[in-house]
Structures are given as structure tokens and as C-alpha cells.
Tab-separated table of C-alpha atoms and ligand atoms in Angstrom:
chain	number	residue	atom	x	y	z
B	1	UNK	CA	0.000	0.000	0.000
B	2	UNK	CA	1.215	3.483	-0.790
B	3	UNK	CA	1.556	5.553	2.397
B	4	UNK	CA	1.844	9.290	3.002
B	5	UNK	CA	5.240	10.969	2.722
B	6	UNK	CA	7.306	11.067	5.928
B	7	UNK	CA	6.658	14.079	8.132
B	8	UNK	CA	3.216	14.846	6.701
B	9	UNK	CA	-0.152	14.652	8.429
B	10	UNK	CA	-3.596	13.320	7.478
B	11	UNK	CA	-6.314	15.438	9.014
B	12	UNK	CA	-9.203	13.039	9.457
B	13	UNK	CA	-12.656	14.634	9.816
B	14	UNK	CA	-12.500	14.896	13.619
B	15	UNK	CA	-9.028	16.478	13.458
B	16	UNK	CA	-10.235	18.825	10.753
B	17	UNK	CA	-13.144	20.017	12.896
B	18	UNK	CA	-10.690	20.916	15.650
B	19	UNK	CA	-8.378	22.689	13.223
B	20	UNK	CA	-11.334	24.601	11.767
B	21	UNK	CA	-12.266	25.788	15.242
B	22	UNK	CA	-8.684	26.947	15.884
B	23	UNK	CA	-8.611	28.792	12.565
B	24	UNK	CA	-12.000	30.431	13.120
B	25	UNK	CA	-10.974	31.664	16.539
B	26	UNK	CA	-7.641	32.934	15.197
B	27	UNK	CA	-9.446	34.835	12.443
B	28	UNK	CA	-11.794	36.408	14.964
B	29	UNK	CA	-8.953	37.493	17.257
B	30	UNK	CA	-6.978	38.809	14.272
B	31	UNK	CA	-9.900	40.961	13.232
B	32	UNK	CA	-10.135	42.423	16.751
B	33	UNK	CA	-6.470	43.439	16.426
B	34	UNK	CA	-7.316	44.769	12.932
B	35	UNK	CA	-5.099	42.322	11.028
B	36	UNK	CA	-6.289	41.437	7.497
B	37	UNK	CA	-5.739	38.024	5.966
B	38	UNK	CA	-3.276	37.612	3.101
B	39	UNK	CA	-2.810	34.507	0.937
B	40	UNK	CA	0.182	33.980	-1.332
B	41	UNK	CA	1.170	31.159	-3.723
B	42	UNK	CA	2.292	27.789	-2.383
B	43	UNK	CA	5.565	28.142	-4.251
B	44	UNK	CA	7.754	31.136	-4.938
B	45	UNK	CA	10.929	31.839	-6.849
B	46	UNK	CA	13.803	30.123	-4.995
B	47	UNK	CA	15.747	33.378	-5.163
B	48	UNK	CA	13.211	35.040	-2.813
B	49	UNK	CA	14.111	32.701	0.037
B	50	UNK	CA	17.850	32.718	-0.722
B	51	UNK	CA	17.980	36.481	-0.532
B	52	UNK	CA	15.791	36.918	2.534
B	53	UNK	CA	16.241	33.896	4.822
B	54	UNK	CA	19.919	33.631	3.766
B	55	UNK	CA	21.949	31.021	1.887
B	56	UNK	CA	23.796	29.755	4.970
B	57	UNK	CA	20.728	29.149	7.121
B	58	UNK	CA	19.578	25.581	7.789
B	59	UNK	CA	16.315	26.330	6.011
B	60	UNK	CA	17.887	27.439	2.728
B	61	UNK	CA	20.982	25.245	2.742
B	62	UNK	CA	19.339	21.978	3.795
B	63	UNK	CA	15.587	22.091	4.068
B	64	UNK	CA	14.067	23.611	0.959
B	65	UNK	CA	11.787	21.657	-1.325
B	66	UNK	CA	12.942	23.069	-4.639
B	67	UNK	CA	11.771	21.786	-7.992
B	68	UNK	CA	14.400	20.109	-10.132
B	69	UNK	CA	15.119	23.202	-12.235
B	70	UNK	CA	15.706	25.031	-8.905
B	71	UNK	CA	13.694	28.019	-10.104
B	72	UNK	CA	10.825	27.482	-7.675
B	73	UNK	CA	10.555	26.328	-4.057
B	74	UNK	CA	7.617	25.309	-1.873
B	75	UNK	CA	7.418	28.054	0.734
B	76	UNK	CA	9.298	27.187	3.933
B	77	UNK	CA	7.926	30.314	5.636
B	78	UNK	CA	5.658	33.259	4.875
B	79	UNK	CA	7.488	36.439	5.851
B	80	UNK	CA	9.402	36.765	2.586
B	81	UNK	CA	6.340	35.931	0.437
B	82	UNK	CA	4.213	38.461	2.358
B	83	UNK	CA	6.772	41.229	1.844
B	84	UNK	CA	7.135	40.213	-1.799
B	85	UNK	CA	3.353	40.499	-2.248
B	86	UNK	CA	3.272	43.784	-0.299
B	87	UNK	CA	5.905	45.312	-2.609
B	88	UNK	CA	4.614	43.788	-5.831
B	89	UNK	CA	1.097	45.083	-5.181
B	90	UNK	CA	2.251	48.508	-3.945
B	91	UNK	CA	0.374	48.200	-0.671
B	92	UNK	CA	2.522	51.016	0.732
B	93	UNK	CA	0.564	53.404	-1.531
B	94	UNK	CA	-2.689	52.492	0.219
B	95	UNK	CA	-1.599	53.194	3.768
B	96	UNK	CA	1.707	53.595	5.623
B	97	UNK	CA	1.072	50.724	8.039
B	98	UNK	CA	-0.260	47.311	7.098
B	99	UNK	CA	-1.236	44.585	9.525
B	100	UNK	CA	-1.489	41.237	7.760
B	101	UNK	CA	-2.035	37.702	8.990
B	102	UNK	CA	-1.963	34.270	7.388
B	103	UNK	CA	-2.813	30.680	8.102
B	104	UNK	CA	-0.959	28.517	5.656
B	105	UNK	CA	1.015	25.341	5.031
B	106	UNK	CA	4.824	25.450	4.966
B	107	UNK	CA	7.336	22.915	3.716
B	108	UNK	CA	10.733	22.130	5.191
B	109	UNK	CA	12.775	19.022	4.546
B	110	UNK	CA	13.647	18.450	8.226
B	111	UNK	CA	14.196	15.217	10.105
B	112	UNK	CA	10.684	14.437	11.348
B	113	UNK	CA	10.117	14.024	15.079
B	114	UNK	CA	7.450	14.955	17.627
B	115	UNK	CA	6.382	18.505	16.781
B	116	UNK	CA	8.579	18.664	13.716
B	117	UNK	CA	7.044	17.977	10.332
B	118	UNK	CA	7.949	18.387	6.689
B	119	UNK	CA	4.594	19.944	5.918
B	120	UNK	CA	3.180	22.023	8.750
B	121	UNK	CA	0.965	25.069	9.205
B	122	UNK	CA	1.667	28.457	10.643
B	123	UNK	CA	-0.548	31.210	11.907
B	124	UNK	CA	1.503	34.352	11.456
B	125	UNK	CA	1.178	38.107	11.649
B	126	UNK	CA	3.271	40.799	9.994
B	127	UNK	CA	3.088	44.450	10.995
B	128	UNK	CA	4.630	46.337	8.087
B	129	UNK	CA	5.639	49.994	7.820
B	130	UNK	CA	6.599	51.054	11.346
B	131	UNK	CA	9.924	50.965	13.156
B	132	UNK	CA	8.425	52.439	16.307
B	133	UNK	CA	8.751	50.450	19.522
B	134	UNK	CA	4.945	50.611	19.886
B	135	UNK	CA	4.683	48.283	16.858
B	136	UNK	CA	6.874	45.710	18.637
B	137	UNK	CA	4.750	45.939	21.768
B	138	UNK	CA	1.520	45.599	19.833
B	139	UNK	CA	2.716	42.635	17.809
B	140	UNK	CA	4.232	40.721	20.714
B	141	UNK	CA	1.159	41.377	22.841
B	142	UNK	CA	-0.993	40.055	19.969
B	143	UNK	CA	1.006	36.797	20.049
B	144	UNK	CA	0.703	36.621	23.804
B	145	UNK	CA	-3.005	37.469	23.723
B	146	UNK	CA	-4.124	34.890	21.171
B	147	UNK	CA	-2.356	32.118	23.065
B	148	UNK	CA	-3.972	33.136	26.332
B	149	UNK	CA	-7.371	33.378	24.596
B	150	UNK	CA	-6.936	29.632	23.982
B	151	UNK	CA	-6.047	29.137	27.628
B	152	UNK	CA	-2.332	28.654	26.860
B	153	UNK	CA	-0.791	30.397	29.842
B	154	UNK	CA	2.184	28.234	30.807
B	155	UNK	CA	4.544	29.867	28.348
B	156	UNK	CA	7.880	31.633	28.471
B	157	UNK	CA	8.680	34.621	26.297
B	158	UNK	CA	12.340	34.998	25.396
B	159	UNK	CA	13.370	38.325	23.948
B	160	UNK	CA	16.524	39.933	22.613
B	161	UNK	CA	17.748	42.717	20.365
B	162	UNK	CA	20.300	41.714	17.731
B	163	UNK	CA	21.067	45.224	16.483
B	164	UNK	CA	21.440	46.620	13.003
B	165	UNK	CA	23.832	45.604	10.222
B	166	UNK	CA	26.773	47.735	11.349
B	167	UNK	CA	26.449	46.714	14.998
B	168	UNK	CA	26.244	43.142	13.883
B	169	UNK	CA	29.235	43.308	11.583
B	170	UNK	CA	31.387	44.596	14.471
B	171	UNK	CA	30.121	41.702	16.518
B	172	UNK	CA	30.679	39.180	13.747
B	173	UNK	CA	34.346	40.239	13.517
B	174	UNK	CA	34.772	39.553	17.212
B	175	UNK	CA	32.800	36.326	17.064
B	176	UNK	CA	34.874	35.107	14.145
B	177	UNK	CA	38.110	35.812	15.950
B	178	UNK	CA	36.836	33.979	19.006
B	179	UNK	CA	35.654	30.971	17.010
B	180	UNK	CA	38.828	30.768	14.918
B	181	UNK	CA	40.695	29.686	18.041
B	182	UNK	CA	38.324	26.711	18.395
B	183	UNK	CA	38.214	25.950	14.679
B	184	UNK	CA	39.393	22.359	14.998
B	185	UNK	CA	36.803	21.546	17.659
B	186	UNK	CA	33.841	22.914	15.728
B	187	UNK	CA	31.457	20.641	13.820
B	188	UNK	CA	31.939	20.368	10.072
B	189	UNK	CA	28.865	22.529	9.399
B	190	UNK	CA	30.098	25.244	11.721
B	191	UNK	CA	33.589	25.204	10.215
B	192	UNK	CA	32.011	25.885	6.831
B	193	UNK	CA	29.939	28.695	8.280
B	194	UNK	CA	32.940	30.309	9.929
B	195	UNK	CA	33.995	32.027	6.720
B	196	UNK	CA	30.577	32.343	5.114
B	197	UNK	CA	28.205	33.368	7.935
B	198	UNK	CA	29.596	32.922	11.456
B	199	UNK	CA	26.416	34.219	13.082
B	200	UNK	CA	24.622	31.052	12.008
B	201	UNK	CA	27.068	29.002	14.078
B	202	UNK	CA	25.070	30.284	17.035
B	203	UNK	CA	22.092	28.172	15.787
B	204	UNK	CA	24.145	24.966	15.888
B	205	UNK	CA	22.579	22.074	17.770
B	206	UNK	CA	25.919	20.223	18.021
B	207	UNK	CA	26.852	19.617	21.672
B	208	UNK	CA	30.518	20.595	21.347
B	209	UNK	CA	29.572	23.689	19.299
B	210	UNK	CA	27.127	24.700	22.011
B	211	UNK	CA	29.824	24.402	24.654
B	212	UNK	CA	32.140	26.667	22.681
B	213	UNK	CA	29.343	29.138	21.903
B	214	UNK	CA	28.437	29.465	25.575
B	215	UNK	CA	31.669	31.441	26.100
B	216	UNK	CA	31.445	33.466	22.886
B	217	UNK	CA	31.133	37.271	22.891
B	218	UNK	CA	27.558	38.559	23.300
B	219	UNK	CA	25.906	40.532	20.501
B	220	UNK	CA	24.031	42.861	22.832
B	221	UNK	CA	27.349	44.327	24.054
B	222	UNK	CA	27.890	45.719	20.546
B	223	UNK	CA	24.581	47.591	20.381
B	224	UNK	CA	24.500	51.378	20.153
B	225	UNK	CA	22.268	53.679	22.178
B	226	UNK	CA	19.421	53.691	19.627
B	227	UNK	CA	18.772	49.974	19.689
B	228	UNK	CA	19.296	49.804	23.441
B	229	UNK	CA	16.670	52.500	23.928
B	230	UNK	CA	14.318	50.709	21.523
B	231	UNK	CA	14.814	47.493	23.496
B	232	UNK	CA	14.188	49.238	26.829
B	233	UNK	CA	10.993	50.816	25.481
B	234	UNK	CA	9.732	47.457	24.217
B	235	UNK	CA	10.485	45.751	27.536
B	236	UNK	CA	8.821	48.534	29.490
B	237	UNK	CA	5.723	48.380	27.280
B	238	UNK	CA	5.443	44.626	27.772
B	239	UNK	CA	5.811	45.007	31.543
B	240	UNK	CA	3.105	47.699	31.538
B	241	UNK	CA	0.790	45.186	29.850
B	242	UNK	CA	1.599	42.607	32.506
B	243	UNK	CA	3.441	40.384	30.007
B	244	UNK	CA	6.363	38.533	31.564
B	245	UNK	CA	9.496	37.831	29.560
B	246	UNK	CA	13.075	36.651	29.974
B	247	UNK	CA	15.841	38.529	28.218
B	248	UNK	CA	17.958	35.997	26.337
B	249	UNK	CA	21.072	37.530	24.791
B	250	UNK	CA	21.767	34.330	22.884
B	251	UNK	CA	18.474	34.455	20.957
B	252	UNK	CA	19.569	35.265	17.376
B	253	UNK	CA	16.923	33.133	15.555
B	254	UNK	CA	17.803	30.948	12.581
B	255	UNK	CA	16.900	33.302	9.728
B	256	UNK	CA	19.209	35.999	8.355
B	257	UNK	CA	16.580	38.686	7.808
B	258	UNK	CA	16.193	39.643	11.458
B	259	UNK	CA	17.399	42.950	12.863
B	260	UNK	CA	16.750	44.562	16.271
B	261	UNK	CA	14.002	42.804	18.280
B	262	UNK	CA	13.843	38.991	18.226
B	263	UNK	CA	11.588	36.862	20.388
B	264	UNK	CA	10.249	33.369	20.896
B	265	UNK	CA	7.425	31.907	22.927
B	266	UNK	CA	8.210	28.509	24.375
B	267	UNK	CA	5.996	25.885	25.910
B	268	UNK	CA	7.613	23.216	28.043
B	269	UNK	CA	4.780	20.799	27.335
B	270	UNK	CA	6.250	20.428	23.831
B	271	UNK	CA	9.422	18.594	24.848
B	272	UNK	CA	12.517	19.148	22.712
B	273	UNK	CA	10.738	21.133	19.959
B	274	UNK	CA	9.518	23.641	22.510
B	275	UNK	CA	9.343	26.759	20.285
B	276	UNK	CA	5.676	27.444	19.825
B	277	UNK	CA	6.048	30.835	18.212
B	278	UNK	CA	8.974	32.819	16.852
B	279	UNK	CA	9.433	36.227	15.372
B	280	UNK	CA	11.197	39.520	15.256
B	281	UNK	CA	11.943	42.681	13.364
B	282	UNK	CA	13.187	42.490	9.791
B	283	UNK	CA	13.703	46.093	8.763
B	284	UNK	CA	16.018	45.227	5.842
B	285	UNK	CA	14.130	42.372	4.217
B	286	UNK	CA	12.253	44.623	1.811
B	287	UNK	CA	15.508	46.046	0.428
B	288	UNK	CA	17.094	42.595	0.294
B	289	UNK	CA	14.459	41.521	-2.206
B	290	UNK	CA	14.677	44.694	-4.271
B	291	UNK	CA	12.045	46.902	-2.622
B	292	UNK	CA	12.135	50.241	-0.902
B	293	UNK	CA	13.248	50.357	2.747
B	294	UNK	CA	10.271	49.195	4.839
B	295	UNK	CA	10.570	48.417	8.543
B	296	UNK	CA	8.460	45.517	9.777
B	297	UNK	CA	8.007	43.024	12.580
B	298	UNK	CA	6.159	39.718	12.695
B	299	UNK	CA	5.739	36.303	14.241
B	300	UNK	CA	4.605	32.836	13.256
B	301	UNK	CA	3.161	30.099	15.437
B	302	UNK	CA	3.204	26.438	14.429
B	303	UNK	CA	-0.366	25.156	14.500
B	304	UNK	CA	0.564	21.501	14.999
B	305	UNK	CA	2.607	22.498	18.047
B	306	UNK	CA	-0.243	24.682	19.230
B	307	UNK	CA	-2.621	21.700	18.906
B	308	UNK	CA	-0.218	19.594	20.958
B	309	UNK	CA	-0.303	22.207	23.713
B	310	UNK	CA	-4.110	22.432	23.506
B	311	UNK	CA	-4.316	18.649	23.951
B	312	UNK	CA	-1.933	18.832	26.911
B	313	UNK	CA	-4.034	21.502	28.658
B	314	UNK	CA	-7.232	19.581	27.763
B	315	UNK	CA	-8.660	22.479	25.778
B	316	UNK	CA	-12.403	22.084	25.443
B	317	UNK	CA	-13.277	22.159	21.778
B	318	UNK	CA	-16.917	23.077	21.165
B	319	UNK	CA	-19.176	20.098	20.523
B	320	UNK	CA	-19.779	19.630	16.843
B	321	UNK	CA	-23.129	17.960	16.538
B	322	UNK	CA	-25.370	19.782	14.095
B	323	UNK	CA	-28.981	18.522	14.086
B	324	UNK	CA	-29.514	15.882	11.447
B	325	UNK	CA	-32.633	14.227	10.027
B	326	UNK	CA	-32.257	10.601	9.091
B	327	UNK	CA	-34.752	9.061	6.681
B	328	UNK	CA	-35.280	5.333	7.115
B	329	UNK	CA	-36.942	3.900	4.016
B	330	UNK	CA	-38.674	0.678	3.204
B	331	UNK	CA	-39.323	-0.254	-0.411
B	332	UNK	CA	-38.414	1.304	-3.761
B	333	UNK	CA	-41.201	3.957	-3.954
B	334	UNK	CA	-40.281	5.274	-0.494
B	335	UNK	CA	-36.595	5.364	-1.422
B	336	UNK	CA	-37.334	7.436	-4.526
B	337	UNK	CA	-39.702	9.771	-2.677
B	338	UNK	CA	-37.098	10.362	0.040
B	339	UNK	CA	-34.408	11.283	-2.492
B	340	UNK	CA	-36.725	14.033	-3.733
B	341	UNK	CA	-37.597	15.185	-0.211
B	342	UNK	CA	-33.985	15.297	0.856
B	343	UNK	CA	-32.936	17.391	-2.106
B	344	UNK	CA	-35.641	19.934	-1.210
B	345	UNK	CA	-34.752	20.004	2.495
B	346	UNK	CA	-31.060	20.427	1.734
B	347	UNK	CA	-31.797	23.570	-0.273
B	348	UNK	CA	-33.247	24.921	3.000
B	349	UNK	CA	-29.985	24.168	4.785
B	350	UNK	CA	-31.394	21.187	6.694
B	351	UNK	CA	-28.830	18.444	7.176
B	352	UNK	CA	-30.358	15.134	6.130
B	353	UNK	CA	-29.185	11.697	5.345
B	354	UNK	CA	-30.635	8.412	4.156
B	355	UNK	CA	-29.536	4.882	3.427
B	356	UNK	CA	-27.544	4.444	0.221
B	357	UNK	CA	-27.049	0.693	0.518
B	358	UNK	CA	-30.680	-0.569	0.496
B	359	UNK	CA	-30.195	-2.010	3.964
B	360	UNK	CA	-32.735	-3.422	6.408
B	361	UNK	CA	-34.715	-1.052	8.648
B	362	UNK	CA	-32.697	-2.284	11.620
B	363	UNK	CA	-29.389	-1.503	9.910
B	364	UNK	CA	-30.697	1.917	8.911
B	365	UNK	CA	-31.733	2.673	12.509
B	366	UNK	CA	-28.258	1.683	13.623
B	367	UNK	CA	-26.746	4.105	11.169
B	368	UNK	CA	-29.083	6.888	12.321
B	369	UNK	CA	-27.764	6.322	15.848
B	370	UNK	CA	-24.182	6.322	14.662
B	371	UNK	CA	-24.787	9.691	12.992
B	372	UNK	CA	-26.363	10.862	16.232
B	373	UNK	CA	-29.408	11.934	14.203
B	374	UNK	CA	-31.670	14.314	16.094
B	375	UNK	CA	-34.768	13.182	14.211
B	376	UNK	CA	-35.584	9.917	12.480
B	377	UNK	CA	-38.330	9.700	9.882
B	378	UNK	CA	-39.492	6.267	8.744
B	379	UNK	CA	-41.156	6.099	5.353
B	380	UNK	CA	-42.623	2.940	3.891
B	381	UNK	CA	-45.698	1.871	1.938
B	382	UNK	CA	-48.133	2.790	4.737
B	383	UNK	CA	-46.808	6.305	5.066
B	384	UNK	CA	-46.948	6.867	1.329
B	385	UNK	CA	-50.519	5.609	1.223
B	386	UNK	CA	-51.682	7.732	4.145
B	387	UNK	CA	-49.654	10.714	2.885
B	388	UNK	CA	-48.479	11.107	6.461
B	389	UNK	CA	-45.100	10.762	8.114
B	390	UNK	CA	-43.939	10.218	11.679
B	391	UNK	CA	-41.091	12.335	12.927
B	392	UNK	CA	-39.338	10.803	15.904
B	393	UNK	CA	-37.364	13.102	18.162
B	394	UNK	CA	-34.514	10.872	19.295
B	395	UNK	CA	-33.612	12.680	22.488
B	396	UNK	CA	-36.954	11.864	24.200
B	397	UNK	CA	-38.568	9.400	21.772
B	398	UNK	CA	-41.559	11.727	21.196
B	399	UNK	CA	-43.340	11.480	17.872
B	400	UNK	CA	-45.363	13.834	15.719
B	401	UNK	CA	-47.381	12.985	12.666
B	402	UNK	CA	-47.541	15.461	9.827
B	403	UNK	CA	-48.725	15.575	6.289
B	404	UNK	CA	-46.021	14.917	3.674
B	405	UNK	CA	-46.605	18.319	2.104
B	406	UNK	CA	-45.879	20.079	5.399
B	407	UNK	CA	-42.465	18.513	5.881
B	408	UNK	CA	-40.492	21.289	4.188
B	409	UNK	CA	-42.186	23.864	6.449
B	410	UNK	CA	-41.765	21.868	9.657
B	411	UNK	CA	-39.521	23.438	12.229
B	412	UNK	CA	-37.055	20.820	13.459
B	413	UNK	CA	-36.152	21.822	16.986
K	1	HAM	P1	10.330	29.930	12.534
K	1	HAM	O1	10.903	30.081	13.907
K	1	HAM	O2	11.150	29.237	11.514
K	1	HAM	O3	9.978	31.408	12.056
K	1	HAM	O4	8.932	29.197	12.617
K	1	HAM	C1	7.904	29.691	13.446
K	1	HAM	C2	7.177	28.535	14.118
K	1	HAM	O5	6.752	27.584	13.144
K	1	HAM	C3	8.027	27.719	15.084
K	1	HAM	O6	8.090	28.336	16.338
K	1	HAM	C4	7.253	26.413	15.124
K	1	HAM	O7	6.134	26.493	16.005
K	1	HAM	C5	6.747	26.284	13.713
K	1	HAM	N1	7.608	25.386	12.932
K	1	HAM	C6	8.765	25.671	12.308
K	1	HAM	N2	9.271	24.584	11.697
K	1	HAM	C7	8.414	23.570	11.954
K	1	HAM	C8	8.363	22.183	11.586
K	1	HAM	N3	9.289	21.626	10.817
K	1	HAM	N4	7.319	21.437	12.044
K	1	HAM	C9	6.344	21.998	12.803
K	1	HAM	N5	6.333	23.298	13.172
K	1	HAM	C10	7.353	24.074	12.745
K	1	HAM	C11	9.426	31.710	10.842
K	1	HAM	O8	8.970	30.910	10.080
K	1	HAM	C12	9.334	33.192	10.609
K	1	HAM	N6	8.743	33.414	9.286
K	1	HAM	C13	8.501	33.847	11.702
K	1	HAM	C14	8.347	35.310	11.487
K	1	HAM	C15	7.243	35.942	11.019
K	1	HAM	N7	9.257	36.225	11.694
K	1	HAM	C16	8.783	37.407	11.376
K	1	HAM	N8	7.558	37.244	10.948
């Protein structure tokens, strides 16, 4: 038997109902924060991701699903596509600030494990057009708020500021010098990155690399007064809103486009893949892909990881049990009559079902129970003759008799 590709997920109907609820609630919360939904293509030009996420990142160097001609790639993330769409459609001419959100599938060729998939979904938000600290506070508080609206409260926010390009290049010089002295102890990947993009060595998961990195110079020490003030303002704003955070000077995030504020929201219920949400400022991304300078900040939350947390906290999904009418039929004429009736009722938005296997009345009743039908209507020769049907209300077994012609006007309650 052919099975699904590794690291992908089948959403069976009951999983889909849960996911739909999550999406609906996210859309509602997004609209309260005045974020508008954006949808972009499933694949983009490979160049878009190379230029924005960065060639030396894990995502671009190892995890992209690119088509054989290498011109196109299934999107591994949405920030670059959103900015591409923003620039291509001249959204900046409509208003100076845009608040956009998305719920979409992403593709990364990672080693699958709990909470890590090759096709996964993100809910993300991008606040484009402002470099003011108030934008950072609003966006981070949005991330914090939507999680708490789902009852996800046991989280840790890690936050840092990784400076601008010139602050970072001073730092990178220092970092490089420091790492050069450990060159022979570094992993092969990190040795390669040493000349190409030493900052990405800080993302290494290798144990020995991590040991070396723990003594490396700290980026924050290279920040000028502007970014320090920005950081202080953001932290103060979060404290004013009662949002707790831990400053983590080692949080550089694994994508090259970040500048200034970076943050992550972690949930310990997730085990080793504990990053539930990640984001930050990316004031240079627009220019990197050929657009005009446009400051922006955003985040993305993995929906599979969010579902895992919801399961762990025993989130109460609303019951999905819409009222259904089940028609039990006996004999060919009844079967044909019911097909007509059902098609009429369905145009009125009434959910109805009948037997499609010409089964016995007993088997049909069993199916009605399995569907949890609210009403069961039995139609056979007698009913057709008398032009009368019995509607049985399953919850209390009560019955009403009505004329066939009145069925489409009957109020099923
Ligand atoms: P990211 O940290 O690569 O950031 O991903 C954000 C979130 O997506 C992670 O925290 C995690 O919940 C989920 N995620 C990532 N990879 C996987 C995977 N293989 N399986 C399951 N879930 C995964 C970004 O993607 C940035 N675009 C976020 C951003 C938006 N920055 C600014 N704006």
C-alpha cells in the first residue's frame, strides 16, 4: 500500500473540525487586532528565500523543497512571500502601516520528530511599515493574547535585540576571531559557516559547538544607544501590559533577515521542539528583495505544536453535533420519494441523510444512531398511502405525525 510521505499529516474529519475551530478563533482574534488576511502562492521563486532567509541558514541550505530546475521552491515560511506580495502590489501606496495575517502550510525538509514535520501550518502576523517600539509591543502582545485566549498560559517569552547591520558586523568580527581559536573543535557545518556566515554558528545544535558558543562574545554588548533605547521601550511596554518575559542575549533566531528585536514563545509541554512561536523585526528584508526600505516586525506560530499544547491543557473544543434528520426507508417507492424530499430540504440548509445501501430497517436505525441523528423519519408503503409521516425526536422518543406536504415547512427543533 502506498503511504503518506514522511513528516506529513492526514487530518481526518475529527481532526479537521478541531483545526477549523482553531482557525475560526484565530481569524476572529486577528480581526479584533485589525489584522487582514493575506494569501500567497504555495511556491515562490527560490531566489526570494535565498535572498531573505539567507543562503547559509539551515532552512535554505538543507531544508528547501525546490523543484528540479531550482527556479521554484515550496514556501518554507511566509514572511518573505508576504513582503514580496506587499511590494509587488504597492500596498505602501494604500496606507503607511499594514497589519497582515496568514494561516498557511509550509514545507521544510527536516528530520521528522514529535512537533517537527515536513509539511506544517503556521498562523503568522506581519506588521509592516513602522519601526516604532509601539509596533513591537503591539505585535508581541498580539502573540501573547491569542495564546492566552486559547487558555495557553504556561509559556515563556524569550526576547533579545540583535542590532542593526553595522552593529552586527562589528560583533561578527569579534565572534569570528573567538571561534577561529576553536576551529578544529567545531562541527563540520560550523567550520564551513565560519567564513561564510559565522552568526549562524550560534544556531548549531551540536553539543561541542554549544559548549564553545556558551563562552562566545555577546551581541548585545555591541549595540549602540538607539537599539538599546528601543529594546528598553519594548520591555517597558510589555511590563506595563503585565506580560512577563526573559531577556535571552543568545536568541539570534535561525533566519538571516532579522534585525533589532527577536523573540520566541516557548511551551515546556512540547518537549525538545519547545518553540511554539517565533518572530522579530526584519527592517532590511524589503531592500534585500529589491524593494524600498520598509521596517516591519512579525511572528509565526506552528499550528501543529499549538494543537499539541491544547491537547496537553485539555482544551475544550466546542461540541460539533449539528442537528440531522435521518430518513429510514422501506421499499423502492419510499426510497425514490425520500431522495426528492432530501434534495428539497437540503436547499433549506437542513442536514439530512438516508440509506444508500438498500439495507434493512434495523441496519438503517443503527446508522441513524451512529450519525447521532436528532430526528428519524421512517417512510414505507403505509406512510406513502396515508400521505403522512412520523417524525421521531430521538432525544426523548416523542413522535409527531404530519402531512407529507408540510415537511419542508416543519420546524425541526
Ligand atoms: P520559525 O521560527 O522558523 O519562524 O517558525 C515559526 C514557528 O513555526 C516555530 O516556532 C514552530 O512552532 C513552527 N515550525 C517551524 N518549523 C516547523 C516544523 N518543521 N514542524 C512543525 N512546526 C514548525 C518563521 O517561520 C518566521 N517566518 C517567523 C516570522 C514571522 N518572523 C517574522 N515574521
